Amino acid sequence: YESPRMAFVEIDDDPHGGAMRQSCFRVPLGIMPDYSTLDGKQGCGVQSVRPGSPADEAGLQPGDTIVKWNDQPLPNVRVLTSMLRQSEPGETVTLLIRRGDDLIEKSVTLEAR
């Protein structure tokens, strides 16, 4: 018995064909979220801030927790990702940040990737 030769087919390493990567990061905020807040209800933690990013320009710091995006509660990382997907370059959003015991408003102008 001789088996038929299998054809070589080149595939994209990204199972989403790049669509998810493009839509998620079209307007990056410039933070590394604290993934321990992935499914939380208390906000999206900021683990680090990329220098020169919109988050850096607005004054976000590691250890901050983003609790609102404009007037909408931001309970976790998943909601932040959703808000970024819906945003456009040049859009300015107001973030409510919890820093220690203080609540601080920061205006962030989103940039194209």
PDB file of N, CA, C and O in Angstrom, residues 21-30 50 52-55 84 87-92 108-113:
ATOM      1  N   ARG A  21      -5.009  40.698  16.760  1.00  0.00           N
ATOM      2  CA  ARG A  21      -3.857  41.522  17.118  1.00  0.00           C
ATOM      3  C   ARG A  21      -4.076  42.950  16.630  1.00  0.00           C
ATOM      4  O   ARG A  21      -3.833  43.905  17.331  1.00  0.00           O
ATOM      5  N   GLN A  22      -4.563  43.125  15.410  1.00  0.00           N
ATOM      6  CA  GLN A  22      -4.779  44.459  14.875  1.00  0.00           C
ATOM      7  C   GLN A  22      -5.885  45.185  15.614  1.00  0.00           C
ATOM      8  O   GLN A  22      -5.749  46.353  15.930  1.00  0.00           O
ATOM      9  N   SER A  23      -6.988  44.518  15.896  1.00  0.00           N
ATOM     10  CA  SER A  23      -8.097  45.204  16.546  1.00  0.00           C
ATOM     11  C   SER A  23      -7.793  45.523  17.996  1.00  0.00           C
ATOM     12  O   SER A  23      -8.207  46.545  18.497  1.00  0.00           O
ATOM     13  N   CYS A  24      -7.043  44.666  18.680  1.00  0.00           N
ATOM     14  CA  CYS A  24      -6.723  44.911  20.082  1.00  0.00           C
ATOM     15  C   CYS A  24      -5.794  46.091  20.243  1.00  0.00           C
ATOM     16  O   CYS A  24      -5.893  46.835  21.201  1.00  0.00           O
ATOM     17  N   PHE A  25      -4.868  46.225  19.346  1.00  0.00           N
ATOM     18  CA  PHE A  25      -3.800  47.179  19.557  1.00  0.00           C
ATOM     19  C   PHE A  25      -3.792  48.309  18.549  1.00  0.00           C
ATOM     20  O   PHE A  25      -2.779  48.936  18.333  1.00  0.00           O
ATOM     21  N   ARG A  26      -4.919  48.583  17.922  1.00  0.00           N
ATOM     22  CA  ARG A  26      -4.992  49.687  16.969  1.00  0.00           C
ATOM     23  C   ARG A  26      -4.666  51.007  17.666  1.00  0.00           C
ATOM     24  O   ARG A  26      -4.025  51.871  17.104  1.00  0.00           O
ATOM     25  N   VAL A  27      -5.126  51.163  18.889  1.00  0.00           N
ATOM     26  CA  VAL A  27      -4.826  52.344  19.701  1.00  0.00           C
ATOM     27  C   VAL A  27      -4.317  51.881  21.061  1.00  0.00           C
ATOM     28  O   VAL A  27      -5.044  51.826  22.030  1.00  0.00           O
ATOM     29  N   PRO A  28      -3.042  51.544  21.145  1.00  0.00           N
ATOM     30  CA  PRO A  28      -2.524  51.051  22.420  1.00  0.00           C
ATOM     31  C   PRO A  28      -2.501  52.151  23.473  1.00  0.00           C
ATOM     32  O   PRO A  28      -2.249  53.314  23.173  1.00  0.00           O
ATOM     33  N   LEU A  29      -2.776  51.769  24.699  1.00  0.00           N
ATOM     34  CA  LEU A  29      -2.712  52.696  25.822  1.00  0.00           C
ATOM     35  C   LEU A  29      -1.271  52.863  26.285  1.00  0.00           C
ATOM     36  O   LEU A  29      -0.872  53.941  26.700  1.00  0.00           O
ATOM     37  N   GLY A  30      -0.510  51.785  26.188  1.00  0.00           N
ATOM     38  CA  GLY A  30       0.894  51.850  26.580  1.00  0.00           C
ATOM     39  C   GLY A  30       1.151  51.358  27.983  1.00  0.00           C
ATOM     40  O   GLY A  30       2.095  51.785  28.632  1.00  0.00           O
ATOM     41  N   ARG A  50       4.801  52.002  29.331  1.00  0.00           N
ATOM     42  CA  ARG A  50       5.821  52.139  28.293  1.00  0.00           C
ATOM     43  C   ARG A  50       6.207  53.616  28.139  1.00  0.00           C
ATOM     44  O   ARG A  50       5.339  54.474  27.958  1.00  0.00           O
ATOM     45  N   GLY A  52       6.984  57.145  26.752  1.00  0.00           N
ATOM     46  CA  GLY A  52       6.547  57.839  25.548  1.00  0.00           C
ATOM     47  C   GLY A  52       5.156  57.462  25.074  1.00  0.00           C
ATOM     48  O   GLY A  52       4.673  58.002  24.085  1.00  0.00           O
ATOM     49  N   SER A  53       4.492  56.551  25.753  1.00  0.00           N
ATOM     50  CA  SER A  53       3.155  56.101  25.354  1.00  0.00           C
ATOM     51  C   SER A  53       2.094  57.100  25.826  1.00  0.00           C
ATOM     52  O   SER A  53       2.374  57.976  26.652  1.00  0.00           O
ATOM     53  N   PRO A  54       0.857  56.985  25.319  1.00  0.00           N
ATOM     54  CA  PRO A  54      -0.211  57.848  25.809  1.00  0.00           C
ATOM     55  C   PRO A  54      -0.382  57.761  27.333  1.00  0.00           C
ATOM     56  O   PRO A  54      -0.596  58.780  27.993  1.00  0.00           O
ATOM     57  N   ALA A  55      -0.258  56.565  27.893  1.00  0.00           N
ATOM     58  CA  ALA A  55      -0.384  56.404  29.350  1.00  0.00           C
ATOM     59  C   ALA A  55       0.733  57.145  30.074  1.00  0.00           C
ATOM     60  O   ALA A  55       0.499  57.797  31.101  1.00  0.00           O
ATOM     61  N   LEU A  84     -10.539  49.574  24.332  1.00  0.00           N
ATOM     62  CA  LEU A  84      -9.501  49.905  23.355  1.00  0.00           C
ATOM     63  C   LEU A  84      -9.911  49.489  21.945  1.00  0.00           C
ATOM     64  O   LEU A  84      -9.640  50.203  20.978  1.00  0.00           O
ATOM     65  N   SER A  87     -12.109  52.137  20.359  1.00  0.00           N
ATOM     66  CA  SER A  87     -11.571  53.491  20.308  1.00  0.00           C
ATOM     67  C   SER A  87     -10.871  53.786  18.997  1.00  0.00           C
ATOM     68  O   SER A  87     -10.445  52.891  18.283  1.00  0.00           O
ATOM     69  N   GLU A  88     -10.742  55.078  18.711  1.00  0.00           N
ATOM     70  CA  GLU A  88     -10.116  55.549  17.482  1.00  0.00           C
ATOM     71  C   GLU A  88      -8.879  56.380  17.805  1.00  0.00           C
ATOM     72  O   GLU A  88      -8.836  57.060  18.834  1.00  0.00           O
ATOM     73  N   PRO A  89      -7.890  56.382  16.920  1.00  0.00           N
ATOM     74  CA  PRO A  89      -6.733  57.258  17.104  1.00  0.00           C
ATOM     75  C   PRO A  89      -7.178  58.720  17.206  1.00  0.00           C
ATOM     76  O   PRO A  89      -8.084  59.146  16.498  1.00  0.00           O
ATOM     77  N   GLY A  90      -6.555  59.461  18.099  1.00  0.00           N
ATOM     78  CA  GLY A  90      -6.887  60.867  18.296  1.00  0.00           C
ATOM     79  C   GLY A  90      -7.972  61.099  19.331  1.00  0.00           C
ATOM     80  O   GLY A  90      -8.179  62.224  19.775  1.00  0.00           O
ATOM     81  N   GLU A  91      -8.673  60.046  19.717  1.00  0.00           N
ATOM     82  CA  GLU A  91      -9.727  60.156  20.724  1.00  0.00           C
ATOM     83  C   GLU A  91      -9.101  60.438  22.090  1.00  0.00           C
ATOM     84  O   GLU A  91      -8.081  59.873  22.443  1.00  0.00           O
ATOM     85  N   THR A  92      -9.715  61.337  22.844  1.00  0.00           N
ATOM     86  CA  THR A  92      -9.255  61.618  24.200  1.00  0.00           C
ATOM     87  C   THR A  92     -10.254  61.016  25.174  1.00  0.00           C
ATOM     88  O   THR A  92     -11.461  61.243  25.052  1.00  0.00           O
ATOM     89  N   VAL A 108      -6.281  61.059  28.550  1.00  0.00           N
ATOM     90  CA  VAL A 108      -5.347  60.324  27.694  1.00  0.00           C
ATOM     91  C   VAL A 108      -5.793  60.479  26.242  1.00  0.00           C
ATOM     92  O   VAL A 108      -6.936  60.175  25.920  1.00  0.00           O
ATOM     93  N   THR A 109      -4.888  60.947  25.394  1.00  0.00           N
ATOM     94  CA  THR A 109      -5.172  61.024  23.979  1.00  0.00           C
ATOM     95  C   THR A 109      -4.556  59.808  23.312  1.00  0.00           C
ATOM     96  O   THR A 109      -3.335  59.606  23.362  1.00  0.00           O
ATOM     97  N   LEU A 110      -5.414  58.981  22.728  1.00  0.00           N
ATOM     98  CA  LEU A 110      -4.977  57.718  22.114  1.00  0.00           C
ATOM     99  C   LEU A 110      -4.333  57.987  20.769  1.00  0.00           C
ATOM    100  O   LEU A 110      -4.769  58.860  20.023  1.00  0.00           O
ATOM    101  N   GLU A 111      -3.296  57.247  20.475  1.00  0.00           N
ATOM    102  CA  GLU A 111      -2.552  57.399  19.221  1.00  0.00           C
ATOM    103  C   GLU A 111      -2.675  56.128  18.401  1.00  0.00           C
ATOM    104  O   GLU A 111      -2.881  55.048  18.941  1.00  0.00           O
ATOM    105  N   ALA A 112      -2.500  56.284  17.098  1.00  0.00           N
ATOM    106  CA  ALA A 112      -2.481  55.108  16.225  1.00  0.00           C
ATOM    107  C   ALA A 112      -1.221  54.317  16.502  1.00  0.00           C
ATOM    108  O   ALA A 112      -0.203  54.871  16.900  1.00  0.00           O
ATOM    109  N   ARG A 113      -1.302  53.050  16.317  1.00  0.00           N
ATOM    110  CA  ARG A 113      -0.145  52.165  16.541  1.00  0.00           C
ATOM    111  C   ARG A 113       0.948  52.502  15.587  1.00  0.00           C
ATOM    112  O   ARG A 113       0.908  52.804  14.507  1.00  0.00           O
TER     113      ARG A 113
END
